[in-house]
Backbone as JSON, one array per atom type, in Angstrom:
{
  "sequence": "MELLKDRIKKEGMTAGGVLRVDSFLNHQIDVSLLNEIGKEFKRIFSDASVDKILTIEASGIGVACIAAQYFSVPVLFAKKSASLNIGDDVYHTQVDSFTKGISYDIIVGKRFLNEGENVLIIDDFLAQGNALLGLASLVSDAGANLVGCGICVEKAFQDGGKIIRDMGIRVESLVKISSMHGDEIIFAD",
  "N": [[16.04, 0.86, -43.88], [12.8, 1.08, -43.39], [11.03, 0.17, -41.39], [12.63, -0.21, -39.08], [13.64, 2.38, -38.82], [11.25, 3.77, -38.29], [10.6, 2.7, -35.76], [12.72, 3.7, -34.25], [12.19, 6.44, -34.45], [9.78, 6.52, -33.06], [10.31, 5.32, -30.5], [12.98, 5.66, -29.79], [15.49, 7.19, -27.76], [17.61, 9.86, -26.77], [20.63, 10.37, -24.97], [23.25, 12.03, -23.68], [24.81, 11.77, -26.06], [24.34, 9.17, -26.71], [22.3, 6.84, -28.33], [19.39, 5.51, -27.27], [17.84, 2.52, -27.68], [16.68, 0.62, -26.25], [14.18, -0.37, -25.68], [13.34, -2.01, -27.68], [15.45, -3.18, -29.17], [18.03, -3.73, -27.93], [17.88, -4.39, -25.21], [15.24, -4.93, -24.0], [13.74, -7.01, -26.32], [12.23, -6.88, -29.46], [11.14, -9.45, -31.07], [9.79, -9.91, -33.46], [10.48, -7.64, -34.95], [13.26, -8.05, -35.07], [13.24, -10.34, -36.6], [12.47, -9.34, -39.1], [14.66, -7.71, -39.56], [16.66, -9.65, -39.74], [15.84, -10.96, -42.12], [16.27, -8.85, -43.88], [19.06, -8.47, -43.75], [19.83, -10.9, -44.9], [18.84, -10.52, -47.48], [20.38, -8.3, -48.31], [23.0, -9.3, -48.19], [22.9, -11.4, -49.96], [24.49, -11.97, -52.11], [26.84, -12.85, -51.09], [28.91, -15.49, -49.95], [28.39, -17.1, -47.02], [29.68, -18.56, -44.17], [29.65, -18.39, -41.45], [28.4, -16.36, -38.81], [29.62, -13.63, -37.03], [29.67, -11.9, -33.96], [29.6, -9.58, -31.19], [29.48, -9.88, -27.66], [27.17, -8.04, -25.7], [24.88, -7.11, -26.9], [24.75, -7.58, -29.68], [24.12, -10.22, -30.06], [21.4, -11.17, -30.15], [20.38, -10.06, -32.58], [22.2, -11.19, -34.4], [21.67, -13.95, -34.08], [19.02, -14.23, -35.02], [19.36, -13.37, -37.67], [21.12, -15.36, -38.54], [19.51, -17.58, -38.87], [18.39, -17.2, -41.38], [20.55, -17.42, -43.03], [21.32, -19.94, -42.53], [23.49, -20.72, -40.88], [25.97, -21.03, -38.21], [26.26, -18.94, -35.24], [28.86, -17.1, -33.85], [30.03, -15.6, -30.96], [32.08, -13.0, -29.77], [33.57, -13.03, -26.66], [33.66, -10.92, -23.78], [35.1, -11.43, -21.59], [37.25, -13.83, -20.08], [36.47, -17.31, -19.58], [35.96, -20.43, -17.91], [34.84, -22.3, -19.61], [35.64, -21.7, -22.19], [38.32, -22.16, -22.63], [41.95, -22.08, -23.19], [42.99, -21.71, -25.71], [42.74, -19.34, -27.75], [41.72, -16.63, -29.92], [42.47, -13.23, -29.54], [41.87, -9.75, -28.91], [42.06, -6.22, -28.24], [39.49, -3.91, -27.4], [38.05, -0.69, -27.45], [35.37, 0.65, -25.7], [32.79, 2.74, -26.67], [30.3, 3.39, -25.45], [30.64, 2.49, -22.83], [33.01, 3.55, -22.02], [35.44, 2.25, -21.52], [38.26, 0.01, -21.96], [38.55, -3.32, -23.19], [39.41, -6.79, -23.39], [38.57, -8.89, -26.11], [37.55, -12.17, -26.91], [37.66, -15.22, -28.8], [37.18, -18.71, -29.15], [39.68, -20.62, -30.73], [38.95, -22.94, -32.04], [36.51, -22.43, -33.12], [36.64, -20.47, -35.05], [37.76, -20.51, -38.15], [40.41, -20.99, -40.52], [39.96, -19.85, -43.8], [37.17, -19.79, -43.67], [34.15, -18.06, -44.53], [33.14, -15.14, -43.21], [30.58, -13.23, -41.81], [30.08, -10.27, -40.17], [27.83, -9.19, -37.74], [26.17, -6.59, -36.08], [24.61, -4.46, -33.58], [25.07, -1.65, -33.4], [27.05, 0.91, -34.97], [29.47, 3.14, -34.29], [32.09, 4.61, -33.43], [33.54, 2.58, -34.45], [35.16, 0.74, -33.16], [34.45, -1.82, -32.08], [33.84, -3.27, -34.42], [36.32, -3.14, -35.72], [37.87, -4.63, -33.94], [36.6, -7.15, -34.1], [37.03, -7.68, -36.82], [39.77, -7.93, -36.76], [40.07, -10.32, -35.33], [38.98, -12.11, -37.18], [40.84, -11.87, -39.24], [43.17, -12.75, -37.9], [42.57, -15.43, -37.66], [42.78, -16.27, -40.22], [40.54, -16.31, -41.74], [37.91, -15.24, -44.02], [36.61, -12.05, -44.32], [33.51, -11.19, -45.22], [31.83, -9.06, -45.0], [30.09, -6.49, -43.09], [27.19, -6.25, -41.26], [25.06, -3.87, -40.05], [22.75, -2.66, -37.7], [22.12, 0.03, -36.79], [23.77, 2.87, -37.74], [25.77, 5.45, -36.59], [26.29, 7.92, -38.44], [27.5, 10.34, -38.16], [29.72, 9.99, -36.69], [33.08, 8.69, -36.94], [33.46, 5.94, -37.46], [32.19, 4.29, -39.52], [33.26, 5.4, -41.89], [36.02, 4.99, -41.5], [36.19, 2.18, -41.49], [35.08, 1.48, -43.98], [36.94, 2.76, -45.61], [39.04, 1.03, -45.29], [38.47, -0.88, -47.05], [36.52, -2.66, -46.37], [33.35, -4.1, -46.6], [30.5, -2.48, -45.55], [27.25, -2.53, -44.48], [24.56, -0.74, -43.54], [21.44, -0.69, -41.91], [20.01, 1.5, -41.01], [20.96, 4.87, -41.03], [22.14, 7.45, -39.03], [22.38, 10.88, -39.17], [22.68, 12.98, -37.41], [22.28, 13.88, -33.94], [20.51, 15.84, -31.8], [19.8, 16.97, -28.74], [16.65, 15.74, -28.11], [16.16, 15.28, -30.74], [16.44, 13.29, -33.57], [18.16, 12.89, -36.49], [17.94, 11.47, -39.61], [20.06, 10.03, -42.08], [19.89, 10.15, -45.62]],
  "CA": [[14.93, -0.02, -43.51], [11.79, 1.97, -42.83], [10.46, -0.39, -40.16], [13.55, 0.11, -37.99], [13.66, 3.85, -38.7], [10.0, 4.16, -37.63], [10.7, 2.36, -34.33], [13.64, 4.66, -33.63], [11.45, 7.7, -34.35], [8.72, 6.37, -32.06], [10.73, 4.91, -29.17], [14.37, 5.97, -29.51], [15.76, 8.32, -26.88], [19.02, 10.23, -26.74], [21.15, 10.8, -23.67], [24.7, 12.16, -23.66], [25.42, 11.26, -27.28], [24.01, 7.76, -26.87], [20.94, 6.58, -28.76], [18.82, 4.37, -26.53], [16.81, 1.74, -28.36], [16.6, -0.54, -25.36], [12.81, -0.88, -25.55], [13.01, -2.96, -28.75], [16.58, -3.75, -29.9], [19.2, -4.25, -27.23], [17.64, -4.76, -23.8], [14.01, -5.65, -24.32], [13.9, -7.28, -27.75], [11.06, -7.16, -30.27], [11.58, -10.54, -31.92], [9.21, -9.71, -34.79], [11.33, -6.66, -35.62], [14.54, -8.71, -35.37], [12.99, -11.25, -37.71], [12.51, -8.54, -40.33], [16.06, -7.3, -39.71], [17.36, -10.84, -40.24], [15.48, -11.11, -43.54], [16.9, -7.77, -44.65], [20.48, -8.78, -43.88], [19.95, -11.98, -45.88], [18.64, -9.92, -48.8], [21.52, -7.44, -48.63], [24.22, -10.1, -48.37], [22.57, -12.6, -50.73], [25.58, -12.2, -53.07], [28.03, -13.31, -50.35], [28.93, -16.84, -49.37], [28.57, -16.92, -45.58], [29.8, -19.8, -43.41], [29.49, -18.13, -40.02], [28.16, -14.97, -38.4], [30.38, -13.25, -35.84], [29.22, -10.69, -33.29], [30.24, -9.35, -29.91], [28.46, -9.86, -26.62], [25.97, -8.83, -25.55], [23.76, -6.58, -27.68], [24.7, -8.08, -31.05], [23.79, -11.65, -30.12], [20.02, -11.38, -30.6], [20.29, -9.74, -34.01], [23.0, -12.18, -35.13], [20.99, -15.25, -34.05], [17.88, -14.21, -35.92], [19.9, -13.31, -39.04], [21.75, -16.64, -38.86], [18.48, -18.5, -39.33], [18.17, -16.99, -42.81], [21.76, -17.86, -43.72], [21.53, -21.34, -42.13], [24.87, -20.82, -40.39], [26.07, -20.78, -36.77], [26.69, -17.64, -34.72], [29.96, -17.09, -32.88], [30.15, -14.27, -30.38], [33.3, -12.7, -29.02], [33.31, -12.79, -25.23], [34.39, -9.79, -23.21], [35.89, -11.9, -20.46], [37.6, -15.26, -20.15], [35.7, -18.2, -18.73], [36.5, -21.79, -17.91], [34.31, -23.12, -20.71], [36.2, -21.35, -23.49], [39.67, -22.71, -22.72], [43.06, -21.14, -23.34], [43.39, -21.59, -27.1], [41.82, -18.31, -28.23], [42.15, -15.4, -30.58], [42.05, -12.12, -28.69], [42.29, -8.4, -29.24], [41.51, -5.23, -27.31], [38.48, -3.02, -27.96], [37.6, 0.43, -26.63], [33.91, 0.79, -25.74], [32.3, 4.12, -26.67], [29.21, 3.59, -24.49], [31.06, 2.2, -21.46], [34.19, 4.34, -21.7], [36.52, 1.4, -21.03], [38.85, -0.94, -22.9], [38.48, -4.69, -22.71], [39.83, -7.82, -24.34], [37.54, -9.78, -26.61], [38.15, -13.46, -27.23], [36.88, -16.33, -29.36], [37.93, -19.95, -29.19], [40.25, -20.9, -32.05], [38.29, -24.06, -32.7], [35.25, -21.99, -33.72], [36.9, -19.5, -36.12], [38.7, -21.31, -38.9], [41.03, -20.51, -41.74], [39.18, -20.04, -45.03], [35.73, -19.57, -43.51], [33.59, -16.77, -44.92], [32.52, -14.63, -41.98], [29.79, -12.0, -41.84], [29.92, -9.65, -38.85], [26.54, -8.52, -37.51], [26.13, -5.9, -34.79], [23.49, -3.54, -33.46], [25.47, -0.26, -33.61], [28.37, 1.32, -35.45], [29.73, 4.53, -33.93], [33.5, 4.88, -33.71], [34.05, 1.43, -35.2], [36.1, -0.07, -32.39], [34.02, -3.22, -31.99], [34.02, -3.9, -35.73], [37.76, -3.3, -35.96], [38.31, -5.75, -33.12], [36.08, -8.38, -34.69], [37.75, -7.89, -38.09], [41.1, -8.39, -36.39], [39.94, -11.74, -34.97], [38.78, -12.83, -38.44], [42.14, -11.86, -39.91], [44.08, -13.61, -37.14], [42.2, -16.82, -37.92], [42.95, -16.59, -41.63], [39.21, -16.41, -42.34], [37.59, -14.17, -44.97], [35.54, -11.17, -43.89], [32.69, -10.87, -46.4], [31.15, -7.81, -44.77], [29.56, -6.16, -41.77], [25.81, -5.8, -41.27], [24.84, -3.02, -38.88], [21.38, -2.17, -37.58], [22.09, 1.49, -36.72], [25.08, 3.53, -37.85], [25.87, 6.88, -36.29], [27.1, 8.39, -39.56], [28.21, 11.56, -37.77], [30.98, 9.57, -36.1], [34.0, 8.26, -37.98], [33.63, 4.5, -37.58], [31.82, 3.77, -40.83], [34.23, 5.86, -42.88], [37.3, 4.3, -41.25], [36.1, 0.77, -41.88], [34.9, 1.43, -45.43], [38.22, 3.14, -46.21], [39.91, -0.15, -45.23], [38.0, -1.81, -48.07], [35.55, -3.61, -45.78], [31.96, -3.81, -46.95], [29.64, -2.19, -44.41], [25.86, -2.28, -44.88], [23.79, -0.31, -42.37], [20.01, -0.62, -42.19], [19.61, 2.88, -40.74], [22.07, 5.77, -40.74], [21.75, 8.68, -38.35], [23.34, 11.93, -39.52], [22.94, 13.8, -36.22], [21.37, 13.82, -32.8], [20.57, 17.08, -31.02], [18.77, 16.84, -27.72], [15.78, 14.6, -28.41], [15.94, 15.2, -32.18], [17.26, 12.33, -34.29], [18.09, 13.19, -37.92], [18.37, 10.31, -40.38], [20.7, 10.25, -43.37], [19.09, 9.59, -46.73]],
  "C": [[13.91, 0.82, -42.74], [11.2, 1.48, -41.51], [11.33, -0.05, -38.95], [13.6, 1.62, -37.75], [12.41, 4.34, -37.95], [10.04, 3.85, -36.13], [11.62, 3.32, -33.6], [12.94, 5.99, -33.45], [10.45, 7.65, -33.2], [9.26, 6.17, -30.65], [12.17, 5.25, -28.82], [14.52, 7.21, -28.64], [17.25, 8.6, -26.92], [19.39, 10.69, -25.33], [22.67, 10.84, -23.76], [25.4, 11.6, -24.89], [25.16, 9.8, -27.55], [22.55, 7.67, -27.32], [20.44, 5.34, -28.03], [17.67, 3.78, -27.32], [16.54, 0.47, -27.56], [15.18, -1.08, -25.2], [12.47, -1.9, -26.63], [14.2, -3.66, -29.39], [17.65, -4.38, -29.03], [19.07, -4.37, -25.7], [16.35, -5.59, -23.78], [14.03, -5.81, -25.84], [12.55, -7.6, -28.38], [11.47, -8.19, -31.32], [11.0, -10.42, -33.33], [10.03, -8.71, -35.59], [12.67, -7.3, -35.99], [14.39, -9.7, -36.51], [13.05, -10.5, -39.04], [13.93, -8.05, -40.61], [16.88, -8.46, -40.26], [17.1, -11.08, -41.72], [16.2, -10.07, -44.39], [18.39, -8.01, -44.8], [20.7, -9.9, -44.89], [19.78, -11.43, -47.29], [19.87, -9.12, -49.22], [22.77, -8.25, -48.95], [23.95, -11.39, -49.15], [23.66, -12.95, -51.75], [26.84, -12.75, -52.4], [27.85, -14.75, -49.88], [29.29, -16.69, -47.89], [28.59, -18.29, -44.9], [29.49, -19.62, -41.93], [29.2, -16.65, -39.82], [28.9, -14.75, -37.09], [29.8, -11.96, -35.28], [29.98, -10.57, -31.98], [29.16, -9.33, -28.83], [28.29, -8.43, -26.11], [24.91, -8.4, -26.56], [23.66, -7.13, -29.1], [24.17, -9.5, -31.16], [22.37, -11.9, -30.65], [19.86, -11.16, -32.09], [21.0, -10.81, -34.83], [22.29, -13.54, -35.18], [19.8, -15.28, -35.0], [18.36, -14.18, -37.38], [20.46, -14.67, -39.46], [20.74, -17.68, -39.33], [18.28, -18.4, -40.84], [19.39, -17.41, -43.64], [22.03, -19.34, -43.48], [22.97, -21.6, -41.72], [24.89, -20.6, -38.88], [26.49, -19.33, -36.47], [27.82, -17.88, -33.72], [30.0, -15.7, -32.29], [31.43, -14.15, -29.57], [32.9, -12.37, -27.59], [34.19, -11.64, -24.75], [35.17, -10.18, -21.96], [36.14, -13.39, -20.61], [36.68, -16.05, -19.22], [36.26, -19.6, -18.87], [36.03, -22.6, -19.12], [34.86, -22.76, -22.08], [37.61, -21.89, -23.68], [40.72, -21.63, -22.95], [43.45, -20.88, -24.8], [42.43, -20.64, -27.82], [42.53, -17.28, -29.1], [41.67, -14.27, -29.67], [42.57, -10.81, -29.24], [41.63, -7.45, -28.25], [40.58, -4.28, -28.05], [38.16, -1.93, -26.95], [36.09, 0.57, -26.8], [33.52, 2.25, -25.65], [31.27, 4.31, -25.56], [29.64, 3.35, -23.05], [32.29, 2.99, -21.05], [35.35, 3.53, -21.14], [37.11, 0.59, -22.19], [38.74, -2.34, -22.32], [38.98, -5.62, -23.81], [38.6, -8.57, -24.81], [38.22, -11.05, -27.09], [37.14, -14.38, -27.91], [37.78, -17.55, -29.37], [38.41, -20.24, -30.61], [39.53, -22.02, -32.76], [36.99, -23.66, -33.39], [35.43, -20.99, -34.86], [38.06, -20.05, -36.93], [39.2, -20.64, -40.17], [40.13, -20.84, -42.94], [37.68, -19.87, -44.89], [35.35, -18.17, -43.98], [32.73, -16.26, -43.78], [31.81, -13.3, -42.26], [29.67, -11.5, -40.41], [28.57, -8.95, -38.81], [26.61, -7.85, -36.14], [24.98, -4.9, -34.78], [23.88, -2.1, -33.81], [26.85, -0.15, -34.21], [28.5, 2.8, -35.13], [31.17, 4.86, -34.32], [34.19, 3.71, -34.41], [34.96, 0.5, -34.43], [35.71, -1.54, -32.31], [34.22, -3.93, -33.32], [35.49, -4.11, -36.06], [38.31, -4.48, -35.17], [37.85, -7.08, -33.69], [36.79, -8.71, -36.0], [39.16, -8.41, -37.83], [41.08, -9.88, -36.04], [39.79, -12.6, -36.24], [40.11, -12.96, -39.18], [43.13, -12.8, -39.22], [43.82, -15.09, -37.43], [42.48, -17.24, -39.37], [41.63, -16.81, -42.34], [39.0, -15.2, -43.26], [36.42, -13.35, -44.44], [34.75, -10.74, -45.12], [31.93, -9.56, -46.22], [30.69, -7.66, -43.35], [28.14, -5.64, -41.95], [25.51, -5.1, -39.95], [23.38, -2.58, -38.85], [21.34, -0.65, -37.65], [23.51, 2.03, -36.77], [24.94, 5.0, -37.5], [26.84, 7.47, -37.31], [27.86, 9.67, -39.24], [29.49, 11.26, -36.99], [31.81, 8.87, -37.17], [34.08, 6.77, -38.26], [33.33, 3.93, -38.95], [32.82, 4.15, -41.9], [35.56, 5.12, -42.72], [37.25, 2.87, -41.78], [35.91, 0.63, -43.39], [36.2, 1.79, -46.15], [39.24, 2.01, -46.17], [39.51, -1.18, -46.29], [37.02, -2.85, -47.57], [34.14, -3.16, -46.14], [31.15, -3.63, -45.67], [28.26, -1.82, -44.94], [25.07, -1.97, -43.62], [22.33, -0.16, -42.75], [19.47, 0.79, -41.99], [20.88, 3.66, -40.45], [21.52, 7.05, -40.12], [22.81, 9.73, -38.64], [23.63, 12.86, -38.35], [21.89, 13.53, -35.15], [21.58, 15.1, -32.0], [19.44, 17.05, -30.01], [17.96, 15.59, -27.98], [15.54, 14.42, -29.91], [16.96, 14.26, -32.83], [17.07, 12.6, -35.78], [18.68, 12.0, -38.67], [19.02, 10.75, -41.68], [19.82, 9.62, -44.44], [19.64, 8.29, -47.22]]
}
């Protein structure tokens, strides 16, 4: 997606192996850009029957909500901590965070993820694949069907995309980055 690639070229910054796109994607959000991203995910997954979009808090929520408008489906996001309003009847798994360097449990209420539902996972980044693997595990635990994963930015120089694709899971990334060296960001074709 050239529009997203152009924004990364213009405003993306690298620091310690992390690509910062916080000026438009995952801290301050350019809603017009997310609208185009949502349209693109709908185009890419137009062949899939989607009942629900699943993401993980917090950065994936904005992208997932805009995309969900085009699919006319609800968004469910996995929480990174328990709260009184979610209850005790949950699916849960553990995820290692690349950017935070910690492990945490993610949870979704069982009443919101149902057997037989067709679930599309949407997230902002794919690096080592831990978040996607955790979300896929929740879908499997519920007996739902994972129709694919839509990713805004994939760090193709890390193993996550390969690991998940090798599991037979459909992964569609809008932009793939083949390397980052200092301030230089190299995009895969």
